[in-house]
PDB file of N, CA and C in Angstrom:
ATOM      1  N   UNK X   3       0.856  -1.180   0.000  1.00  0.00           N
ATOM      2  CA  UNK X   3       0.000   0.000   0.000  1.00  0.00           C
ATOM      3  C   UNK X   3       0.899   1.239   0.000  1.00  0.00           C
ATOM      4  N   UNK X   4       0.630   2.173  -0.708  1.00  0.00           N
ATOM      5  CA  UNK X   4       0.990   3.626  -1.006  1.00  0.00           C
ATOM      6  C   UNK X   4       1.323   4.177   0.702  1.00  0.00           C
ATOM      7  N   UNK X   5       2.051   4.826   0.658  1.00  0.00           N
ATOM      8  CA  UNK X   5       2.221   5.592   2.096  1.00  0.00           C
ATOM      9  C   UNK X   5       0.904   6.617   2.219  1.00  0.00           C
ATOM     10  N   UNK X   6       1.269   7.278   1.063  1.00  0.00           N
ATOM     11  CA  UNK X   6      -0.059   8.423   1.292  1.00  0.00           C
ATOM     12  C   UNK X   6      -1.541   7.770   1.458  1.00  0.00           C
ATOM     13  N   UNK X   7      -2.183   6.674   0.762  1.00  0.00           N
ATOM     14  CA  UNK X   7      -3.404   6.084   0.903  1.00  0.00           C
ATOM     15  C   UNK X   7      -3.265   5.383   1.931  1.00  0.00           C
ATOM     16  N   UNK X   8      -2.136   5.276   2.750  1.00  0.00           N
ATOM     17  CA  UNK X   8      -2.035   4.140   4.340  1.00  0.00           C
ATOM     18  C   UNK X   8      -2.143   5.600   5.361  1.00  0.00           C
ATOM     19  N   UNK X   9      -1.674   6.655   4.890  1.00  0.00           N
ATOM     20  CA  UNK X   9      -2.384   7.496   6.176  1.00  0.00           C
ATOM     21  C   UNK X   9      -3.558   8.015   5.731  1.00  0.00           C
ATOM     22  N   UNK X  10      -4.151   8.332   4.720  1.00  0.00           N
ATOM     23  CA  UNK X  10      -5.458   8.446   4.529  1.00  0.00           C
ATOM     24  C   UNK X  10      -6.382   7.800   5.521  1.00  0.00           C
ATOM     25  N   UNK X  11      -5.873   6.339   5.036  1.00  0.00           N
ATOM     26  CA  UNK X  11      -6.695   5.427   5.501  1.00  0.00           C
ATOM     27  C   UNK X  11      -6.624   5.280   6.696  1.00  0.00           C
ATOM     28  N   UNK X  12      -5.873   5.826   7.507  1.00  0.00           N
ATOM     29  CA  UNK X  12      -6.137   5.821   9.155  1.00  0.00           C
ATOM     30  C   UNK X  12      -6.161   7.021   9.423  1.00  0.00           C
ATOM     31  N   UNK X  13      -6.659   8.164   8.805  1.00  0.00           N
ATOM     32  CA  UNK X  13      -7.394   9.268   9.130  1.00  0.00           C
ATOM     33  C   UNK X  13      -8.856   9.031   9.131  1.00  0.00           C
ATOM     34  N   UNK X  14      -9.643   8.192   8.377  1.00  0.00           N
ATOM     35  CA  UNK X  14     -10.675   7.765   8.268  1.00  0.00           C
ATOM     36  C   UNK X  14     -10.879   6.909   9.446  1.00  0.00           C
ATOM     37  N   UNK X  15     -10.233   5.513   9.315  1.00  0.00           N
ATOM     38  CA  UNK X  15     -10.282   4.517  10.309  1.00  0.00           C
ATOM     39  C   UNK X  15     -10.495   5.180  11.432  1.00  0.00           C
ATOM     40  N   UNK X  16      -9.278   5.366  12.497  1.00  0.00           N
ATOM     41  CA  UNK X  16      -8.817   6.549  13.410  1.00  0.00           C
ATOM     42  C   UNK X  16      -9.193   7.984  13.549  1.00  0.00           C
ATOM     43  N   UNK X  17     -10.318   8.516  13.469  1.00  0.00           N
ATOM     44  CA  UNK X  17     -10.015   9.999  13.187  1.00  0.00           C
ATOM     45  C   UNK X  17      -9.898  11.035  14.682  1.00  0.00           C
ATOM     46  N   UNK X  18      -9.392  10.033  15.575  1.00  0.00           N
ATOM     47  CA  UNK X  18      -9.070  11.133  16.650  1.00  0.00           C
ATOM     48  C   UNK X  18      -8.004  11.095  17.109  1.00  0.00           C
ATOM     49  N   UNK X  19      -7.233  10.207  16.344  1.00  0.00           N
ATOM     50  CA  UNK X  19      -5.400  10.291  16.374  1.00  0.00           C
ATOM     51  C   UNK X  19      -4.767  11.127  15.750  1.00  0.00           C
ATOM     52  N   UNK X  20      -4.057  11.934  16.783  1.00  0.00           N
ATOM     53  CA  UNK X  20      -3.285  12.734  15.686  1.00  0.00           C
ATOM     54  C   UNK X  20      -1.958  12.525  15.504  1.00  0.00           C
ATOM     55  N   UNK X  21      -1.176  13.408  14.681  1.00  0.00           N
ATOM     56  CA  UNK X  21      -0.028  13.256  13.644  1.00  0.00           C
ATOM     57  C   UNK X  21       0.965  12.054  14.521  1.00  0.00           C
ATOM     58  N   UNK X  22       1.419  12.091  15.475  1.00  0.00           N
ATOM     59  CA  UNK X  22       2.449  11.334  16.092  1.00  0.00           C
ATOM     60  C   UNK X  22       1.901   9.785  16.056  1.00  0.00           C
ATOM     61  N   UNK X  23       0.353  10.224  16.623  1.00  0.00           N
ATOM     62  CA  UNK X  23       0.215   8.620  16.940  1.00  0.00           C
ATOM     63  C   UNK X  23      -0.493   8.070  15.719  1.00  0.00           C
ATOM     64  N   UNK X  24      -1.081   8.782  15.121  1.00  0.00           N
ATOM     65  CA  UNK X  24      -1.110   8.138  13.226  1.00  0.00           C
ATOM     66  C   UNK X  24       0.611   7.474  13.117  1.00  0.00           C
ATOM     67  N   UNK X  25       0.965   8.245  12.878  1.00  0.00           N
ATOM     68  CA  UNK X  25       2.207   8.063  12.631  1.00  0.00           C
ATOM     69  C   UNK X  25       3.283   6.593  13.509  1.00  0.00           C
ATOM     70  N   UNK X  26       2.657   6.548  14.824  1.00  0.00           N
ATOM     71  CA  UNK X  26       3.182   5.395  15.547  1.00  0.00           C
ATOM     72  C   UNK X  26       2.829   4.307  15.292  1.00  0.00           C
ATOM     73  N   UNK X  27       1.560   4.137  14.776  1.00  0.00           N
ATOM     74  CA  UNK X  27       0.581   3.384  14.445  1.00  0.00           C
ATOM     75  C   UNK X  27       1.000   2.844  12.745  1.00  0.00           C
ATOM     76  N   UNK X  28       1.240   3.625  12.204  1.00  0.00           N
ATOM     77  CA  UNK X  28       1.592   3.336  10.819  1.00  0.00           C
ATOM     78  C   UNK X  28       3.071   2.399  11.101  1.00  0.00           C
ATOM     79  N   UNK X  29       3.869   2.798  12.146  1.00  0.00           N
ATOM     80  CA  UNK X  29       4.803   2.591  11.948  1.00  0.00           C
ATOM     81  C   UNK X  29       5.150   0.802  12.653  1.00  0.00           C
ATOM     82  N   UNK X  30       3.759   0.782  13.291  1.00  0.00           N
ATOM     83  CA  UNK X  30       3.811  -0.739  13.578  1.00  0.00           C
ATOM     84  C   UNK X  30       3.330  -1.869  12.710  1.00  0.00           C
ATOM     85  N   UNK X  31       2.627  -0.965  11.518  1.00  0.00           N
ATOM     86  CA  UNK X  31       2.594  -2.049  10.619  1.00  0.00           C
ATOM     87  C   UNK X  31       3.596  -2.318   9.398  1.00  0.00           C
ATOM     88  N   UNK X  32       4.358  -1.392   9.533  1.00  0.00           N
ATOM     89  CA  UNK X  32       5.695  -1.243   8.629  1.00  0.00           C
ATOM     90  C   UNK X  32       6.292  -0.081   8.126  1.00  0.00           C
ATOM     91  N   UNK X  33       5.224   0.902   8.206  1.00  0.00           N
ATOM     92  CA  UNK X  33       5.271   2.147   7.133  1.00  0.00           C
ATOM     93  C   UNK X  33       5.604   3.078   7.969  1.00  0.00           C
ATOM     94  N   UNK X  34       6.672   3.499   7.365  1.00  0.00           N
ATOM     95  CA  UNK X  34       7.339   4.622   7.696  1.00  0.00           C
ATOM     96  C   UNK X  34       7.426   5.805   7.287  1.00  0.00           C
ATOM     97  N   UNK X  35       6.302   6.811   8.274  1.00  0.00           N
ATOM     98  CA  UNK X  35       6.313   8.048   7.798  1.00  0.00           C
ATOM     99  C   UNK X  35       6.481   9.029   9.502  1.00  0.00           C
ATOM    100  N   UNK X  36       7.388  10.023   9.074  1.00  0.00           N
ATOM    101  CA  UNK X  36       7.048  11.113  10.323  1.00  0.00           C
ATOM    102  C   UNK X  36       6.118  11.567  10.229  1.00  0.00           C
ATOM    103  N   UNK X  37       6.038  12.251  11.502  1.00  0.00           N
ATOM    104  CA  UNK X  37       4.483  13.583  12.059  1.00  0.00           C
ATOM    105  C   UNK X  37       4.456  14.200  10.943  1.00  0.00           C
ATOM    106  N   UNK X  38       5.121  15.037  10.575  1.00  0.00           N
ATOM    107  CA  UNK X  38       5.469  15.784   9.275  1.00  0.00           C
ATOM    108  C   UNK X  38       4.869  15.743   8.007  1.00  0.00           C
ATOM    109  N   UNK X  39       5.006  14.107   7.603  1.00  0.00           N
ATOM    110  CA  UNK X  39       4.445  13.574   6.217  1.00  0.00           C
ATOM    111  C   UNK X  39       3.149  13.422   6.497  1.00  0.00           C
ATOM    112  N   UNK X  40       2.630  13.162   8.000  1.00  0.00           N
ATOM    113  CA  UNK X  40       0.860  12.771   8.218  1.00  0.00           C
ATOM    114  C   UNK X  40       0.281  13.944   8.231  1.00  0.00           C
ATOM    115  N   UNK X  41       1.251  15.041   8.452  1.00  0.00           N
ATOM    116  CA  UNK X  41       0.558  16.600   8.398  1.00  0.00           C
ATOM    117  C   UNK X  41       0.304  17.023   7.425  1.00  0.00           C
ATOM    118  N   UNK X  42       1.339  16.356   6.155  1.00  0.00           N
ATOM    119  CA  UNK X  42       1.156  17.199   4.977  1.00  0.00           C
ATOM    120  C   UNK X  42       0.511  16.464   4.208  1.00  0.00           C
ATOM    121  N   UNK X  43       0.085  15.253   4.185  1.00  0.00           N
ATOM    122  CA  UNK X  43      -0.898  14.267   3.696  1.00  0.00           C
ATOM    123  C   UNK X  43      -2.636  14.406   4.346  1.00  0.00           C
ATOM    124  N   UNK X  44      -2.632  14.968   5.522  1.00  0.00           N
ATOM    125  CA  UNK X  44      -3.696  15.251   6.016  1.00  0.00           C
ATOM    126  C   UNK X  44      -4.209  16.934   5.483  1.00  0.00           C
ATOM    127  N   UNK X  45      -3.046  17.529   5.439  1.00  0.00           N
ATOM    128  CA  UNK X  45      -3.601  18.876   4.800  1.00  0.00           C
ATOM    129  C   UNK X  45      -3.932  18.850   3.269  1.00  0.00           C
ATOM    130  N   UNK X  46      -3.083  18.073   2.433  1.00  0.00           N
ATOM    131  CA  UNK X  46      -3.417  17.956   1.092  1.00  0.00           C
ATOM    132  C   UNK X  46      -4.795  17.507   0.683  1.00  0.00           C
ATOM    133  N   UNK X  47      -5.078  16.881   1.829  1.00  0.00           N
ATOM    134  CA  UNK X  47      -6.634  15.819   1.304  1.00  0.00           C
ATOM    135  C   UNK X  47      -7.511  16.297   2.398  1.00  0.00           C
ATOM    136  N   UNK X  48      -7.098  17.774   3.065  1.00  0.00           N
ATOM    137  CA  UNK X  48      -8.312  18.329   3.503  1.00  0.00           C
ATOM    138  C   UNK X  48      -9.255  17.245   5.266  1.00  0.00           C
ATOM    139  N   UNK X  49      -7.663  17.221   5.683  1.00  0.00           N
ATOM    140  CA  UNK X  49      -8.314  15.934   6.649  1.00  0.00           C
ATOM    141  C   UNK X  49      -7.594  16.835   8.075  1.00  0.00           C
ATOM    142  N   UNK X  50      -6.644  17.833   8.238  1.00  0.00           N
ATOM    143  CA  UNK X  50      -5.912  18.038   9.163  1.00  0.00           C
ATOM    144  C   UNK X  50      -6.591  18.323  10.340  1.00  0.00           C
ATOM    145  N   UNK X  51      -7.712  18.371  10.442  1.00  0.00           N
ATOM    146  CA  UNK X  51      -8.731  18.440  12.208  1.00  0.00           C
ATOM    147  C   UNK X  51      -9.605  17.327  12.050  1.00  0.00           C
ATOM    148  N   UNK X  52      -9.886  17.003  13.514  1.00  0.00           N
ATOM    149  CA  UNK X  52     -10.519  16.234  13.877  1.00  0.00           C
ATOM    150  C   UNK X  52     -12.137  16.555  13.839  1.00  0.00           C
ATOM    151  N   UNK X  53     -11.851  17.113  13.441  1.00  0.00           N
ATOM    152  CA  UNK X  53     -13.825  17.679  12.509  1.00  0.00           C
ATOM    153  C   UNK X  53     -13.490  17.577  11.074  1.00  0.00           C
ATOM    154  N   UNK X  54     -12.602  17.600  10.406  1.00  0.00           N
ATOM    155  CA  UNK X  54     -12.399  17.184   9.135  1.00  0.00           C
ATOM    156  C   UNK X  54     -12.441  15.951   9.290  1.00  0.00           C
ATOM    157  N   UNK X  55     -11.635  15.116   9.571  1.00  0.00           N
ATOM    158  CA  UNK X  55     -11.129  13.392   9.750  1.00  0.00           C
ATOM    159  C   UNK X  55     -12.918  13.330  10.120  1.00  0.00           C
ATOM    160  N   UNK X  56     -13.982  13.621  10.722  1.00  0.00           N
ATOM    161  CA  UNK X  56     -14.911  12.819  10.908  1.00  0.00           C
ATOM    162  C   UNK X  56     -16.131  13.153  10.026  1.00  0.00           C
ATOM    163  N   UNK X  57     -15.327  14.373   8.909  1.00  0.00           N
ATOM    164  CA  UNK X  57     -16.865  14.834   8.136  1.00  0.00           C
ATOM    165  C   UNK X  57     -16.393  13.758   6.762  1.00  0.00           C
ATOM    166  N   UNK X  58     -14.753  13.490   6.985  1.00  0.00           N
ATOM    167  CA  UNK X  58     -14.581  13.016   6.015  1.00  0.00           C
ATOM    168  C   UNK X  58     -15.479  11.322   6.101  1.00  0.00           C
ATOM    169  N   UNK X  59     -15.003  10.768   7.048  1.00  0.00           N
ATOM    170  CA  UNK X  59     -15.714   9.520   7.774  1.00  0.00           C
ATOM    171  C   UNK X  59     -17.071   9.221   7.296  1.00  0.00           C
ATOM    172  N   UNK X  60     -17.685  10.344   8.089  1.00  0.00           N
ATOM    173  CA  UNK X  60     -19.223  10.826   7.870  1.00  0.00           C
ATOM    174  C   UNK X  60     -19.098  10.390   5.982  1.00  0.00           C
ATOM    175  N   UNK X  61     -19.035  10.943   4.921  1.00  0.00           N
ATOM    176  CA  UNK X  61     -19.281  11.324   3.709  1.00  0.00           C
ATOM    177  C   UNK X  61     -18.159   9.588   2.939  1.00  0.00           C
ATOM    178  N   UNK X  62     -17.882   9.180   3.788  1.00  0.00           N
ATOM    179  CA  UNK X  62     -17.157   7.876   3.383  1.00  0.00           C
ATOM    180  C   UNK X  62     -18.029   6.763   3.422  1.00  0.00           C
ATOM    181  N   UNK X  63     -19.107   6.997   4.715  1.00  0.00           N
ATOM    182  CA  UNK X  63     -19.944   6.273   5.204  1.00  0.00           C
ATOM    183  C   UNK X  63     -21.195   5.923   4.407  1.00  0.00           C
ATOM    184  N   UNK X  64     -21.580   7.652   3.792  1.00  0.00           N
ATOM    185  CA  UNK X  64     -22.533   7.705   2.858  1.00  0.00           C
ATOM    186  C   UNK X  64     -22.156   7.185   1.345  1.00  0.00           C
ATOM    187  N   UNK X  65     -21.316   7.124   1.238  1.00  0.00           N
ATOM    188  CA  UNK X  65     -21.008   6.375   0.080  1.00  0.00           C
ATOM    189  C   UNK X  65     -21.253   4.498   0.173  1.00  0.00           C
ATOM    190  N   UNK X  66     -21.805   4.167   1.209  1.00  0.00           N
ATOM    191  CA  UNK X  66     -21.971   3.030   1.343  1.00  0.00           C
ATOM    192  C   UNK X  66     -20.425   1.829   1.516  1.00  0.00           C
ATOM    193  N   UNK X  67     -18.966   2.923   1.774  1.00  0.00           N
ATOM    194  CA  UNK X  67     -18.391   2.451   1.891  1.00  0.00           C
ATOM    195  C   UNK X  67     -17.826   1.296   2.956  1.00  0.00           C
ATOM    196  N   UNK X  68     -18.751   1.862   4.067  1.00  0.00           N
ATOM    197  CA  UNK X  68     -18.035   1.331   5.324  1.00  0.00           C
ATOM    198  C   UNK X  68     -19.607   0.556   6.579  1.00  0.00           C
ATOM    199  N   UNK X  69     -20.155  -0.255   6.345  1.00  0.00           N
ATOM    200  CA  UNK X  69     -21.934  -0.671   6.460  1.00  0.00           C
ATOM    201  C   UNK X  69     -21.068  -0.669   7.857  1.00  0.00           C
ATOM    202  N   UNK X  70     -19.855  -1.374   8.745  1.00  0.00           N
ATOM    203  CA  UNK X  70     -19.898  -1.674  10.048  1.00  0.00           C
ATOM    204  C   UNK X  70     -18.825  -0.485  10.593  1.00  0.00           C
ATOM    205  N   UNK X  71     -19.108   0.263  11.682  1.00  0.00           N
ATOM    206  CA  UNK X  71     -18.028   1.149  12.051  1.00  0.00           C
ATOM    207  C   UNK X  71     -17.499   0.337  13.493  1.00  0.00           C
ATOM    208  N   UNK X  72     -16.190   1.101  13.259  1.00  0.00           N
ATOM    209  CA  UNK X  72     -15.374   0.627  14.550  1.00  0.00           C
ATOM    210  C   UNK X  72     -15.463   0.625  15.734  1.00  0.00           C
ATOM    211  N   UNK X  73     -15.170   0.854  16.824  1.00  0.00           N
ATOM    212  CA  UNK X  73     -15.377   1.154  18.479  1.00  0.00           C
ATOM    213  C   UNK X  73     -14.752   2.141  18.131  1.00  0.00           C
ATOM    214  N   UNK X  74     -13.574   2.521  17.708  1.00  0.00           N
ATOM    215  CA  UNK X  74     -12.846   3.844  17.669  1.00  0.00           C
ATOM    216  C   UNK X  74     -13.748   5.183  16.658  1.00  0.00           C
ATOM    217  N   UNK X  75     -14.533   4.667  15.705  1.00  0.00           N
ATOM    218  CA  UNK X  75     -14.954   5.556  14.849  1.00  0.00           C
ATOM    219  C   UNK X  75     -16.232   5.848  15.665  1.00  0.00           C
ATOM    220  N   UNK X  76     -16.782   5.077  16.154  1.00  0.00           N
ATOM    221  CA  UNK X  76     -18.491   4.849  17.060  1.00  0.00           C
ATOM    222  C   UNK X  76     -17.804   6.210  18.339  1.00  0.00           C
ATOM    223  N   UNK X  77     -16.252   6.182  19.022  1.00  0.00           N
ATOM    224  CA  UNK X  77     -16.487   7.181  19.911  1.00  0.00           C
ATOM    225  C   UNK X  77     -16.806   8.380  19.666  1.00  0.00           C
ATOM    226  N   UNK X  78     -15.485   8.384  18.496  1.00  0.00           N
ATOM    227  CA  UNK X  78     -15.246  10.184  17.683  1.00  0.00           C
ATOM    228  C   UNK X  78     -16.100  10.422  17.507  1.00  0.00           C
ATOM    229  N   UNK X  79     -17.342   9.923  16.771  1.00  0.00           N
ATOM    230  CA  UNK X  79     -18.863  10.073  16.391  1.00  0.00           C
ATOM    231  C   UNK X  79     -19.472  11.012  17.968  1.00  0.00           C
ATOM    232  N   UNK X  80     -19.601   9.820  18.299  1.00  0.00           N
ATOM    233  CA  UNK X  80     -19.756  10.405  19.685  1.00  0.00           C
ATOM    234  C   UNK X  80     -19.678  11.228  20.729  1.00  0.00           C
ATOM    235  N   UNK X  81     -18.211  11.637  20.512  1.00  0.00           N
ATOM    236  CA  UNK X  81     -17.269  12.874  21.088  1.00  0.00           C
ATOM    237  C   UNK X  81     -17.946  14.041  20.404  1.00  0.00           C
ATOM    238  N   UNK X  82     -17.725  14.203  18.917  1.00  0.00           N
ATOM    239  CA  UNK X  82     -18.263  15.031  18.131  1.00  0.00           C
ATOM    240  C   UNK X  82     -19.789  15.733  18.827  1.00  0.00           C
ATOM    241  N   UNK X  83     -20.633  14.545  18.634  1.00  0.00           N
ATOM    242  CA  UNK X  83     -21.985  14.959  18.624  1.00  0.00           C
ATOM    243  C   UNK X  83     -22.031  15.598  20.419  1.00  0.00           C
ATOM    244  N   UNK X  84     -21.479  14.614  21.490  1.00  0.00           N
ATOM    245  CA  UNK X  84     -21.385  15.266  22.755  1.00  0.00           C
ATOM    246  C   UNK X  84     -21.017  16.807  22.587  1.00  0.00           C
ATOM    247  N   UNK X  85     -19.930  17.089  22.200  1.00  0.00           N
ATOM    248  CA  UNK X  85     -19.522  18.593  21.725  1.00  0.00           C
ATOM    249  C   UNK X  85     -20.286  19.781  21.636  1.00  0.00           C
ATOM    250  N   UNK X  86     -21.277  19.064  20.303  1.00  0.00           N
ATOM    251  CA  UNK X  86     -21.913  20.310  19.661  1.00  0.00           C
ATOM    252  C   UNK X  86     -23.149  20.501  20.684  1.00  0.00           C
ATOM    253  N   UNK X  87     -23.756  19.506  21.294  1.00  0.00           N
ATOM    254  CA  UNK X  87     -24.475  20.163  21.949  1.00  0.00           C
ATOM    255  C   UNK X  87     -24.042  20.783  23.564  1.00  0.00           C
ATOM    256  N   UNK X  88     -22.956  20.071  23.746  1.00  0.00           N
ATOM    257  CA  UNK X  88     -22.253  21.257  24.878  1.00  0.00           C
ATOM    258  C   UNK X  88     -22.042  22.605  24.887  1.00  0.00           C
ATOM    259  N   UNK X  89     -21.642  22.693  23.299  1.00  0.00           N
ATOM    260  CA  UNK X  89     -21.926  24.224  22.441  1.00  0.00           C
ATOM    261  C   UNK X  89     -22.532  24.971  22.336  1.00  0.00           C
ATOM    262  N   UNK X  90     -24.260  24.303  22.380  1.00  0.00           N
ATOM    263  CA  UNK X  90     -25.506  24.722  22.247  1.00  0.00           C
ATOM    264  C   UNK X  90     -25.997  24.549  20.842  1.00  0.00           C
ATOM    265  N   UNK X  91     -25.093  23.980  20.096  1.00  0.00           N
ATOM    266  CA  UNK X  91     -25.881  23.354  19.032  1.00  0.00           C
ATOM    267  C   UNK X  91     -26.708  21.771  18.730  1.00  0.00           C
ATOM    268  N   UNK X  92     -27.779  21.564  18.601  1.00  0.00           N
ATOM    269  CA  UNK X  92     -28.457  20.570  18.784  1.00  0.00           C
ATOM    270  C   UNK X  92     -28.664  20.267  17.240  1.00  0.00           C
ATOM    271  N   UNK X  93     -29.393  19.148  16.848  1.00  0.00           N
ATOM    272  CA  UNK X  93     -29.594  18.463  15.614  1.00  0.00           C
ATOM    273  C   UNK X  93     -31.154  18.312  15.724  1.00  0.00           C
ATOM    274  N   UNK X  94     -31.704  18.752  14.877  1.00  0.00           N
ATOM    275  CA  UNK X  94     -33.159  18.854  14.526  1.00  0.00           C
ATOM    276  C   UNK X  94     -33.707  18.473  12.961  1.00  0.00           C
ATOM    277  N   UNK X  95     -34.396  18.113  12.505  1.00  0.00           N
ATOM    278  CA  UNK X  95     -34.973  17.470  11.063  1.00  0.00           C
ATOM    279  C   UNK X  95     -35.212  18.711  10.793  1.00  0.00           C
ATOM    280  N   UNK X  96     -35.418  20.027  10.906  1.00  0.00           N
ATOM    281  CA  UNK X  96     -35.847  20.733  10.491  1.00  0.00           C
ATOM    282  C   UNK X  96     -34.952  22.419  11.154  1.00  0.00           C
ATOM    283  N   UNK X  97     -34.466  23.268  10.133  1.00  0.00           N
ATOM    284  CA  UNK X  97     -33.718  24.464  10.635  1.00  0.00           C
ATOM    285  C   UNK X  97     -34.802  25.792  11.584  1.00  0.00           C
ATOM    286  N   UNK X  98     -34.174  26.283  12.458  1.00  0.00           N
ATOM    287  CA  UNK X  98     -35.036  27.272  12.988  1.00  0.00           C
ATOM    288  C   UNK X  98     -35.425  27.076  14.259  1.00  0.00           C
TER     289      UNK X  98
END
Protein backbone atom coordinates (compact mmCIF):
# COMPACT_ATOMS: atom_id res chain seq x y z
CA UNK A 1 0.00 0.00 0.00
CA UNK A 2 0.99 3.63 -1.01
CA UNK A 3 2.22 5.59 2.10
CA UNK A 4 -0.06 8.42 1.29
CA UNK A 5 -3.40 6.08 0.90
CA UNK A 6 -2.04 4.14 4.34
CA UNK A 7 -2.38 7.50 6.18
CA UNK A 8 -5.46 8.45 4.53
CA UNK A 9 -6.70 5.43 5.50
CA UNK A 10 -6.14 5.82 9.16
CA UNK A 11 -7.39 9.27 9.13
CA UNK A 12 -10.67 7.77 8.27
CA UNK A 13 -10.28 4.52 10.31
CA UNK A 14 -8.82 6.55 13.41
CA UNK A 15 -10.01 10.00 13.19
CA UNK A 16 -9.07 11.13 16.65
CA UNK A 17 -5.40 10.29 16.37
CA UNK A 18 -3.29 12.73 15.69
CA UNK A 19 -0.03 13.26 13.64
CA UNK A 20 2.45 11.33 16.09
CA UNK A 21 0.22 8.62 16.94
CA UNK A 22 -1.11 8.14 13.23
CA UNK A 23 2.21 8.06 12.63
CA UNK A 24 3.18 5.39 15.55
CA UNK A 25 0.58 3.38 14.45
CA UNK A 26 1.59 3.34 10.82
CA UNK A 27 4.80 2.59 11.95
CA UNK A 28 3.81 -0.74 13.58
CA UNK A 29 2.59 -2.05 10.62
CA UNK A 30 5.70 -1.24 8.63
CA UNK A 31 5.27 2.15 7.13
CA UNK A 32 7.34 4.62 7.70
CA UNK A 33 6.31 8.05 7.80
CA UNK A 34 7.05 11.11 10.32
CA UNK A 35 4.48 13.58 12.06
CA UNK A 36 5.47 15.78 9.28
CA UNK A 37 4.45 13.57 6.22
CA UNK A 38 0.86 12.77 8.22
CA UNK A 39 0.56 16.60 8.40
CA UNK A 40 1.16 17.20 4.98
CA UNK A 41 -0.90 14.27 3.70
CA UNK A 42 -3.70 15.25 6.02
CA UNK A 43 -3.60 18.88 4.80
CA UNK A 44 -3.42 17.96 1.09
CA UNK A 45 -6.63 15.82 1.30
CA UNK A 46 -8.31 18.33 3.50
CA UNK A 47 -8.31 15.93 6.65
CA UNK A 48 -5.91 18.04 9.16
CA UNK A 49 -8.73 18.44 12.21
CA UNK A 50 -10.52 16.23 13.88
CA UNK A 51 -13.83 17.68 12.51
CA UNK A 52 -12.40 17.18 9.14
CA UNK A 53 -11.13 13.39 9.75
CA UNK A 54 -14.91 12.82 10.91
CA UNK A 55 -16.86 14.83 8.14
CA UNK A 56 -14.58 13.02 6.02
CA UNK A 57 -15.71 9.52 7.77
CA UNK A 58 -19.22 10.83 7.87
CA UNK A 59 -19.28 11.32 3.71
CA UNK A 60 -17.16 7.88 3.38
CA UNK A 61 -19.94 6.27 5.20
CA UNK A 62 -22.53 7.71 2.86
CA UNK A 63 -21.01 6.37 0.08
CA UNK A 64 -21.97 3.03 1.34
CA UNK A 65 -18.39 2.45 1.89
CA UNK A 66 -18.03 1.33 5.32
CA UNK A 67 -21.93 -0.67 6.46
CA UNK A 68 -19.90 -1.67 10.05
CA UNK A 69 -18.03 1.15 12.05
CA UNK A 70 -15.37 0.63 14.55
CA UNK A 71 -15.38 1.15 18.48
CA UNK A 72 -12.85 3.84 17.67
CA UNK A 73 -14.95 5.56 14.85
CA UNK A 74 -18.49 4.85 17.06
CA UNK A 75 -16.49 7.18 19.91
CA UNK A 76 -15.25 10.18 17.68
CA UNK A 77 -18.86 10.07 16.39
CA UNK A 78 -19.76 10.40 19.68
CA UNK A 79 -17.27 12.87 21.09
CA UNK A 80 -18.26 15.03 18.13
CA UNK A 81 -21.99 14.96 18.62
CA UNK A 82 -21.38 15.27 22.75
CA UNK A 83 -19.52 18.59 21.72
CA UNK A 84 -21.91 20.31 19.66
CA UNK A 85 -24.47 20.16 21.95
CA UNK A 86 -22.25 21.26 24.88
CA UNK A 87 -21.93 24.22 22.44
CA UNK A 88 -25.51 24.72 22.25
CA UNK A 89 -25.88 23.35 19.03
CA UNK A 90 -28.46 20.57 18.78
CA UNK A 91 -29.59 18.46 15.61
CA UNK A 92 -33.16 18.85 14.53
CA UNK A 93 -34.97 17.47 11.06
CA UNK A 94 -35.85 20.73 10.49
CA UNK A 95 -33.72 24.46 10.63
CA UNK A 96 -35.04 27.27 12.99
Amino acid sequence: MEKEEAVKKMAIDFPAYGQQRACNELKKQGIIVGPATVRSVWVRHDLETFSKRLKALEAFMAQGNSPVLTESQVQALEKRKLEKQVGGEIETEHPG
